[in-house]
Amino acid sequence: MLRKIRSLALKNTRGVVVDIEADVSPGLPYFNIVGLADISVKEASERVRRAIRNSGFEYPKGRITVNLSPAYIHKRGSHFDLGIALGILSALQIITEDMESRILVGELSFDGSILPVTRLMPMLAAIVDDPSVEEILLAEENCREAFLMTRQTEKKLIPVKNLREAVSHISGEKKKPYETLFTADEQICREDFEDVRGHEEAKEAIMTAVAGKHNILMIGPPGTGKTMMARRIAGILPPMSLCEQIETAGIYSYAQMTVREDPVPARRPFRHVCSGVTRASLIGGGSIPLPGEVSFAHNGVLFIDEFLELGPGILEALRGPIEDREVRISRKGDTSVFPADFLLVGAANPCRCGYLGDDLHQCTCTQTEIDKYRNRLSGPLADRIDMCVEVNRISHENLKRKGGLSSDMMRENILRVRKIQSERGCISAAMTDKQIEKFCPVDAAGAEFMERAYDSFGISARRYSKILKVARTLADFEERQVIKTCDLAAAFHFTRLLKGGAKE
């Protein structure tokens, strides 16, 4: 009797349900898989044959045809093995139970063992809200990441070690569903902002950037602490929600990577990129599209060191992901969409030699070289950076001074502001024009200040909105509903080094 077995596949980055049908008919021994299967799927014939025999089941001697539908979706991967094997056993009446309420995912070894598979989380997204799916049979090693997807549903995860165990469960010898006290390893960052001496303005700017998710650029000579402060941002990020955990883990699962060797991340991603990065590794690409660093930083931080040393084409390629919060890659008529909602943190020297404005070293750049270097940051890209802060060399007296903002203090303030923004319904940097109009009331003095500034400095409309958004975050720290002149002045201060911003 022909029975449908259900498994999963990927169409670009989206999971889809695949029906597996196995037919055994008289004839010369032959195994054929149809339904737009690639070589990794067709190789299942050898794995399935030996797994069935070595598990003690009878293998049919006739003609075996396996259909994977829908046929228009390209099937890749070895995770169809378990479904194909159970489909054949069902056709032989070794399994008589209906299996349409089950999803089967797993690779088979020759001895019948069920091996873990990659890219599981984006595939499982196809059935999270499907009420017809009651059980998912898979390798025990895949259960932890699968549990993240199904923990808020009534679906049961059934870990099976081998083919015979899977058959026994389906035939009535029920296995206990996977259960765990779900805890994700947070791995608290041990680097503390309290160790950073004499850069209180930069620390306050970073705290504001993280609280409102404002993109920030740090400019200063080499060795002044830009990278040191950027690394410590990982320790002040707010925790991820369940939805954000699923999104983040899904990206790493699709790329066949793990986050800190754990498929279930608790801490927001922090990706450190240097100037030698290629466009494909930063944005994403490939013949089979894969996400880049902007997507691996989704829901977290993308730190680009030596920001202005990136090639002009690579710098400009950042404009799309920053604005759209996603990356679209088209190949052969199909489009893959990867999320890319990240906080951009850049670090750059003030000039090519790095010592413009430094008290201890003489800048060797000509004015033409300085202008050429700074022109790498185009106006449109600068408009997508909310804040800019100078990180200059500190005096010996400030170096000895202890105290200042610690990571704990900064995290506490950030969580307080994020709570205000959550109650408002939007984070500051993501506000639309209508939300700016609604949530950014400015007092009379502030309105006059903005009018004079707009006329005097010639700022762009996008920069004008960015200033209001940063001012909204600064006012949130003081828990003020109305934005004051001091908030607007501080926001202007953080744009003075950007094109289209306020100049001193």
Coordinates of N, CA and C in Angstrom, one line a residue, residues 190-352:
R190 N 33.6 39.1 29.9 CA 34.5 39.4 31.1 C 35.2 40.7 30.9
E191 N 35.1 41.3 29.8 CA 35.8 42.6 29.6 C 34.8 43.7 30.0
D192 N 35.3 44.6 30.9 CA 34.4 45.6 31.5 C 34.8 47.0 31.1
F193 N 33.8 47.8 30.8 CA 34.0 49.2 30.5 C 34.7 50.0 31.6
E194 N 34.6 49.5 32.8 CA 35.3 50.2 33.9 C 36.8 50.2 33.7
D195 N 37.3 49.2 33.0 CA 38.8 49.2 32.7 C 39.2 50.3 31.7
V196 N 38.3 50.9 31.0 CA 38.6 51.9 30.1 C 38.7 53.3 30.8
R197 N 39.8 53.8 30.8 CA 40.1 55.1 31.6 C 40.0 56.3 30.7
G198 N 39.4 57.4 31.1 CA 39.5 58.7 30.5 C 38.7 58.8 29.2
H199 N 37.8 57.9 28.9 CA 37.0 58.1 27.6 C 35.5 58.1 28.0
E200 N 35.1 58.9 28.9 CA 33.8 59.0 29.4 C 32.8 59.4 28.3
E201 N 33.2 60.4 27.5 CA 32.3 60.9 26.4 C 32.0 59.8 25.4
A202 N 33.1 59.0 25.1 CA 32.9 57.9 24.1 C 32.1 56.8 24.7
K203 N 32.3 56.5 26.0 CA 31.4 55.5 26.7 C 30.0 55.9 26.7
E204 N 29.7 57.2 27.0 CA 28.3 57.7 27.0 C 27.7 57.6 25.6
A205 N 28.5 57.9 24.6 CA 28.0 57.8 23.2 C 27.7 56.3 22.9
I206 N 28.6 55.4 23.3 CA 28.3 54.0 23.0 C 27.1 53.5 23.7
M207 N 26.9 54.0 25.0 CA 25.7 53.6 25.7 C 24.4 54.1 25.0
T208 N 24.5 55.3 24.5 CA 23.4 55.9 23.8 C 23.1 55.1 22.5
A209 N 24.2 54.7 21.8 CA 24.0 54.0 20.5 C 23.4 52.7 20.8
V210 N 23.8 51.9 21.8 CA 23.3 50.6 22.1 C 21.8 50.7 22.6
A211 N 21.5 51.7 23.4 CA 20.2 51.9 23.9 C 19.2 52.2 22.8
G212 N 19.5 53.0 21.8 CA 18.6 53.4 20.8 C 18.9 52.7 19.5
K213 N 19.9 51.8 19.5 CA 20.3 51.0 18.3 C 20.7 52.0 17.2
H214 N 21.5 53.0 17.5 CA 22.0 54.0 16.6 C 23.4 53.5 16.1
N215 N 23.6 53.5 14.8 CA 24.9 53.2 14.2 C 25.9 54.3 14.6
I216 N 27.1 53.8 15.0 CA 28.1 54.8 15.5 C 29.4 54.5 14.9
L217 N 30.2 55.6 14.7 CA 31.5 55.6 14.1 C 32.5 56.2 15.1
M218 N 33.5 55.5 15.5 CA 34.6 56.1 16.4 C 35.8 56.5 15.5
I219 N 36.2 57.7 15.7 CA 37.4 58.2 14.9 C 38.5 58.7 15.9
G220 N 39.7 58.2 15.6 CA 40.8 58.6 16.5 C 42.1 57.9 16.1
P221 N 43.2 58.4 16.6 CA 44.5 57.9 16.2 C 44.7 56.4 16.7
P222 N 45.6 55.7 16.1 CA 45.8 54.3 16.6 C 46.2 54.2 18.0
G223 N 45.8 53.2 18.7 CA 46.1 53.0 20.1 C 45.4 53.8 21.1
T224 N 44.3 54.4 20.7 CA 43.6 55.3 21.7 C 42.4 54.5 22.4
G225 N 42.1 53.3 22.0 CA 41.1 52.5 22.7 C 39.9 52.2 21.9
K226 N 39.8 52.5 20.6 CA 38.6 52.3 19.8 C 38.2 50.8 19.8
T227 N 39.1 50.0 19.4 CA 38.8 48.5 19.4 C 38.5 48.0 20.8
M228 N 39.3 48.4 21.7 CA 39.1 48.0 23.1 C 37.7 48.3 23.6
M229 N 37.2 49.5 23.3 CA 35.8 49.8 23.7 C 34.8 49.0 22.9
A230 N 35.0 48.9 21.6 CA 34.1 48.1 20.7 C 33.9 46.7 21.2
R231 N 35.0 46.0 21.6 CA 34.9 44.7 22.1 C 34.0 44.6 23.4
R232 N 34.0 45.6 24.2 CA 33.3 45.6 25.4 C 31.8 45.8 25.2
I233 N 31.4 46.2 24.0 CA 29.9 46.4 23.7 C 29.2 45.1 23.9
A234 N 29.8 43.9 23.6 CA 29.1 42.6 23.8 C 28.6 42.4 25.2
G235 N 29.3 43.1 26.2 CA 28.9 42.9 27.6 C 27.8 43.8 28.0
I236 N 27.3 44.7 27.2 CA 26.2 45.6 27.6 C 25.0 45.5 26.8
L237 N 25.0 44.5 25.9 CA 23.8 44.3 25.0 C 22.6 43.7 25.8
P238 N 21.4 44.1 25.6 CA 20.3 43.5 26.3 C 20.1 42.1 25.8
P239 N 19.5 41.2 26.7 CA 19.3 39.8 26.3 C 18.3 39.7 25.1
M240 N 18.4 38.6 24.4 CA 17.5 38.3 23.3 C 16.2 37.7 23.7
S241 N 15.1 38.1 23.0 CA 13.8 37.5 23.2 C 13.9 36.1 22.5
L242 N 12.9 35.3 22.8 CA 12.8 33.9 22.1 C 12.7 34.1 20.6
C243 N 11.9 35.0 20.1 CA 11.8 35.2 18.7 C 13.2 35.6 18.1
E244 N 13.9 36.4 18.8 CA 15.3 36.8 18.3 C 16.2 35.7 18.3
Q245 N 16.1 34.8 19.4 CA 17.0 33.6 19.4 C 16.7 32.7 18.2
I246 N 15.4 32.5 17.9 CA 15.1 31.6 16.8 C 15.6 32.2 15.5
E247 N 15.4 33.5 15.3 CA 15.9 34.2 14.0 C 17.4 34.0 13.9
T248 N 18.2 34.3 15.0 CA 19.6 34.3 15.0 C 20.1 32.9 14.8
A249 N 19.6 31.9 15.5 CA 20.0 30.5 15.4 C 19.7 30.0 14.0
G250 N 18.6 30.4 13.4 CA 18.2 30.0 12.1 C 19.2 30.4 11.0
I251 N 19.8 31.6 11.2 CA 20.8 32.1 10.2 C 22.0 31.2 10.3
Y252 N 22.5 30.9 11.5 CA 23.7 30.1 11.7 C 23.4 28.7 11.2
S253 N 22.2 28.2 11.5 CA 21.9 26.8 11.1 C 21.9 26.7 9.5
Y254 N 21.3 27.7 8.9 CA 21.3 27.7 7.4 C 22.7 27.8 6.8
A255 N 23.6 28.5 7.5 CA 25.0 28.6 7.0 C 25.8 27.4 7.4
Q256 N 25.2 26.4 8.1 CA 25.8 25.3 8.6 C 27.0 25.6 9.6
M257 N 26.7 26.6 10.4 CA 27.6 27.1 11.4 C 26.8 27.0 12.8
T258 N 27.6 27.1 13.9 CA 27.0 27.2 15.2 C 27.5 28.5 15.9
V259 N 26.7 29.0 16.8 CA 27.1 30.2 17.5 C 27.8 29.7 18.8
R260 N 29.2 30.0 18.8 CA 30.0 29.6 19.9 C 29.8 28.1 20.2
E261 N 29.8 27.3 19.2 CA 29.6 25.9 19.3 C 28.4 25.5 20.0
D262 N 27.4 26.3 20.0 CA 26.1 26.0 20.6 C 25.0 26.5 19.6
P263 N 24.1 25.5 19.2 CA 23.1 25.9 18.2 C 22.1 26.9 18.8
V264 N 22.0 27.1 20.1 CA 21.0 27.9 20.7 C 21.7 29.1 21.4
P265 N 21.8 30.3 20.7 CA 22.5 31.4 21.3 C 21.6 32.1 22.3
A266 N 22.2 32.6 23.4 CA 21.5 33.4 24.4 C 22.0 34.9 24.3
R267 N 23.3 35.0 24.0 CA 23.9 36.3 23.9 C 23.9 36.8 22.5
R268 N 23.6 38.1 22.3 CA 23.5 38.6 20.9 C 24.9 38.5 20.2
P269 N 24.8 38.3 18.9 CA 26.0 38.1 18.1 C 26.9 39.4 18.2
F270 N 28.2 39.2 18.2 CA 29.1 40.3 18.0 C 30.1 39.8 17.0
R271 N 30.1 40.4 15.8 CA 30.9 40.0 14.7 C 32.0 41.1 14.5
H272 N 33.2 40.7 14.5 CA 34.3 41.6 14.3 C 34.9 41.4 12.9
V273 N 34.8 42.5 12.1 CA 35.3 42.4 10.7 C 36.4 43.4 10.5
C274 N 37.4 42.9 9.8 CA 38.6 43.8 9.5 C 38.5 44.3 8.1
S275 N 39.4 45.2 7.7 CA 39.3 45.9 6.4 C 39.6 45.0 5.2
G276 N 40.2 43.8 5.4 CA 40.4 42.9 4.3 C 39.3 42.1 3.9
V277 N 38.1 42.3 4.5 CA 36.9 41.5 4.1 C 36.5 41.7 2.7
T278 N 36.0 40.7 2.1 CA 35.5 40.8 0.7 C 34.0 41.2 0.7
R279 N 33.5 41.6 -0.4 CA 32.1 41.9 -0.5 C 31.2 40.7 -0.2
A280 N 31.6 39.6 -0.8 CA 30.8 38.4 -0.6 C 30.7 37.9 0.9
S281 N 31.9 38.0 1.6 CA 31.9 37.6 3.0 C 31.2 38.6 3.9
L282 N 31.1 39.8 3.5 CA 30.5 40.9 4.3 C 29.0 40.9 4.0
I283 N 28.6 40.9 2.8 CA 27.2 41.1 2.4 C 26.5 39.7 2.2
G284 N 27.2 38.8 1.6 CA 26.7 37.5 1.3 C 26.8 37.2 -0.2
G285 N 26.7 36.0 -0.6 CA 26.8 35.6 -2.0 C 27.1 34.2 -2.2
G286 N 27.6 33.9 -3.4 CA 27.9 32.5 -3.8 C 27.0 32.0 -4.8
S287 N 27.4 30.9 -5.5 CA 26.5 30.3 -6.5 C 25.2 29.7 -5.8
I288 N 25.4 29.1 -4.6 CA 24.3 28.8 -3.8 C 24.4 29.9 -2.7
P289 N 23.5 30.9 -2.7 CA 23.6 32.0 -1.8 C 23.8 31.6 -0.3
L290 N 24.8 32.3 0.3 CA 25.0 32.1 1.7 C 25.0 33.5 2.4
P291 N 24.6 33.6 3.7 CA 24.6 34.9 4.3 C 26.1 35.3 4.6
G292 N 26.2 36.7 4.7 CA 27.5 37.3 5.0 C 27.5 37.8 6.5
E293 N 28.5 38.5 6.8 CA 28.7 39.0 8.2 C 27.5 39.9 8.6
V294 N 26.9 40.7 7.7 CA 25.8 41.5 8.1 C 24.6 40.7 8.5
S295 N 24.5 39.5 8.0 CA 23.4 38.6 8.5 C 23.8 37.8 9.8
F296 N 25.1 37.5 9.9 CA 25.5 36.8 11.1 C 25.4 37.8 12.3
A297 N 25.5 39.1 12.0 CA 25.3 40.1 13.1 C 23.9 40.4 13.4
H298 N 22.9 39.8 12.7 CA 21.5 40.1 12.9 C 21.1 40.0 14.4
N299 N 20.4 40.9 14.8 CA 20.0 41.1 16.3 C 21.2 41.3 17.2
G300 N 22.3 41.7 16.6 CA 23.5 41.9 17.4 C 24.3 43.1 16.9
V301 N 25.6 43.0 16.9 CA 26.6 44.1 16.6 C 27.5 43.6 15.5
L302 N 27.6 44.5 14.5 CA 28.7 44.3 13.4 C 29.7 45.4 13.7
F303 N 30.9 45.0 14.1 CA 32.0 45.9 14.3 C 33.0 45.8 13.2
I304 N 33.2 46.9 12.5 CA 34.1 47.0 11.4 C 35.3 47.8 11.8
D305 N 36.4 47.2 11.9 CA 37.7 47.9 12.3 C 38.3 48.5 11.0
E306 N 39.0 49.6 11.2 CA 39.5 50.3 10.0 C 38.4 50.5 9.0
F307 N 37.4 51.1 9.4 CA 36.1 51.3 8.6 C 36.4 51.9 7.2
L308 N 37.2 53.0 7.2 CA 37.4 53.7 6.0 C 38.5 53.1 5.1
E309 N 39.1 52.0 5.5 CA 40.0 51.3 4.7 C 39.3 50.2 3.8
L310 N 38.0 50.0 4.1 CA 37.3 49.1 3.2 C 37.2 49.7 1.8
G311 N 37.2 48.9 0.8 CA 37.1 49.3 -0.6 C 35.8 50.1 -0.8
P312 N 35.8 51.1 -1.7 CA 34.6 52.0 -1.9 C 33.4 51.2 -2.3
G313 N 33.6 50.1 -3.1 CA 32.4 49.3 -3.5 C 31.8 48.6 -2.3
I314 N 32.7 48.1 -1.4 CA 32.3 47.4 -0.2 C 31.6 48.3 0.8
L315 N 32.1 49.5 1.0 CA 31.5 50.5 1.8 C 30.1 50.8 1.4
E316 N 30.0 51.1 0.1 CA 28.7 51.5 -0.5 C 27.7 50.3 -0.4
A317 N 28.2 49.1 -0.5 CA 27.3 47.9 -0.4 C 26.6 47.8 0.9
L318 N 27.2 48.5 2.0 CA 26.5 48.5 3.3 C 25.2 49.3 3.3
R319 N 25.1 50.2 2.4 CA 23.9 51.1 2.4 C 22.6 50.3 2.4
G320 N 22.5 49.3 1.5 CA 21.3 48.5 1.4 C 20.9 47.8 2.7
P321 N 21.8 47.0 3.2 CA 21.5 46.3 4.5 C 21.1 47.2 5.7
I322 N 21.9 48.3 5.8 CA 21.6 49.3 6.9 C 20.2 49.8 6.7
E323 N 19.8 50.2 5.5 CA 18.5 50.8 5.3 C 17.3 49.8 5.3
D324 N 17.5 48.7 4.6 CA 16.5 47.7 4.5 C 16.4 46.6 5.6
R325 N 17.5 46.5 6.3 CA 17.6 45.5 7.4 C 17.5 44.1 6.8
E326 N 17.8 43.9 5.6 CA 17.9 42.6 5.0 C 18.7 42.6 3.8
V327 N 19.1 41.4 3.3 CA 20.0 41.3 2.1 C 19.2 40.4 1.1
R328 N 19.1 40.8 -0.1 CA 18.5 40.0 -1.2 C 19.6 39.6 -2.2
I329 N 19.7 38.3 -2.5 CA 20.6 37.8 -3.4 C 19.9 36.9 -4.4
S330 N 20.0 37.3 -5.7 CA 19.3 36.6 -6.8 C 20.2 35.7 -7.6
R331 N 19.8 34.5 -7.8 CA 20.5 33.5 -8.6 C 19.6 32.7 -9.4
K332 N 19.8 32.6 -10.7 CA 19.0 31.8 -11.6 C 17.5 32.0 -11.4
G333 N 17.1 33.2 -11.3 CA 15.6 33.5 -11.2 C 15.1 33.4 -9.8
D334 N 15.8 32.9 -8.8 CA 15.3 32.8 -7.5 C 16.0 33.8 -6.6
T335 N 15.3 34.3 -5.6 CA 15.9 35.3 -4.7 C 15.9 34.8 -3.3
S336 N 17.1 34.8 -2.7 CA 17.2 34.5 -1.3 C 17.3 35.7 -0.4
V337 N 16.5 35.7 0.7 CA 16.4 36.9 1.6 C 17.0 36.5 2.9
F338 N 18.0 37.3 3.4 CA 18.6 37.0 4.7 C 18.4 38.3 5.5
P339 N 18.0 38.1 6.8 CA 17.8 39.3 7.7 C 19.1 39.9 8.0
A340 N 19.1 41.2 8.2 CA 20.4 41.9 8.5 C 20.1 43.1 9.4
D341 N 19.4 42.9 10.5 CA 19.1 44.0 11.4 C 20.1 44.1 12.5
F342 N 21.1 44.9 12.3 CA 22.3 44.9 13.2 C 22.6 46.3 13.6
L343 N 23.4 46.5 14.7 CA 23.9 47.7 15.1 C 25.3 47.8 14.5
L344 N 25.5 48.8 13.7 CA 26.9 49.0 13.1 C 27.7 49.9 14.0
V345 N 28.9 49.3 14.3 CA 29.9 50.1 15.1 C 31.2 50.1 14.2
G346 N 31.6 51.3 13.9 CA 32.9 51.4 13.1 C 34.0 52.1 13.8
A347 N 35.2 51.7 13.5 CA 36.4 52.4 14.0 C 37.3 52.8 12.9
A348 N 37.7 54.1 12.9 CA 38.5 54.6 11.8 C 39.6 55.6 12.3
N349 N 40.7 55.6 11.6 CA 41.7 56.7 11.8 C 41.2 58.0 11.2
P350 N 41.7 59.1 11.7 CA 41.3 60.4 11.1 C 41.9 60.7 9.8
C351 N 43.0 60.0 9.4 CA 43.6 60.2 8.1 C 44.3 58.9 7.8
R352 N 45.0 58.9 6.6 CA 45.7 57.7 6.2 C 46.8 57.3 7.1

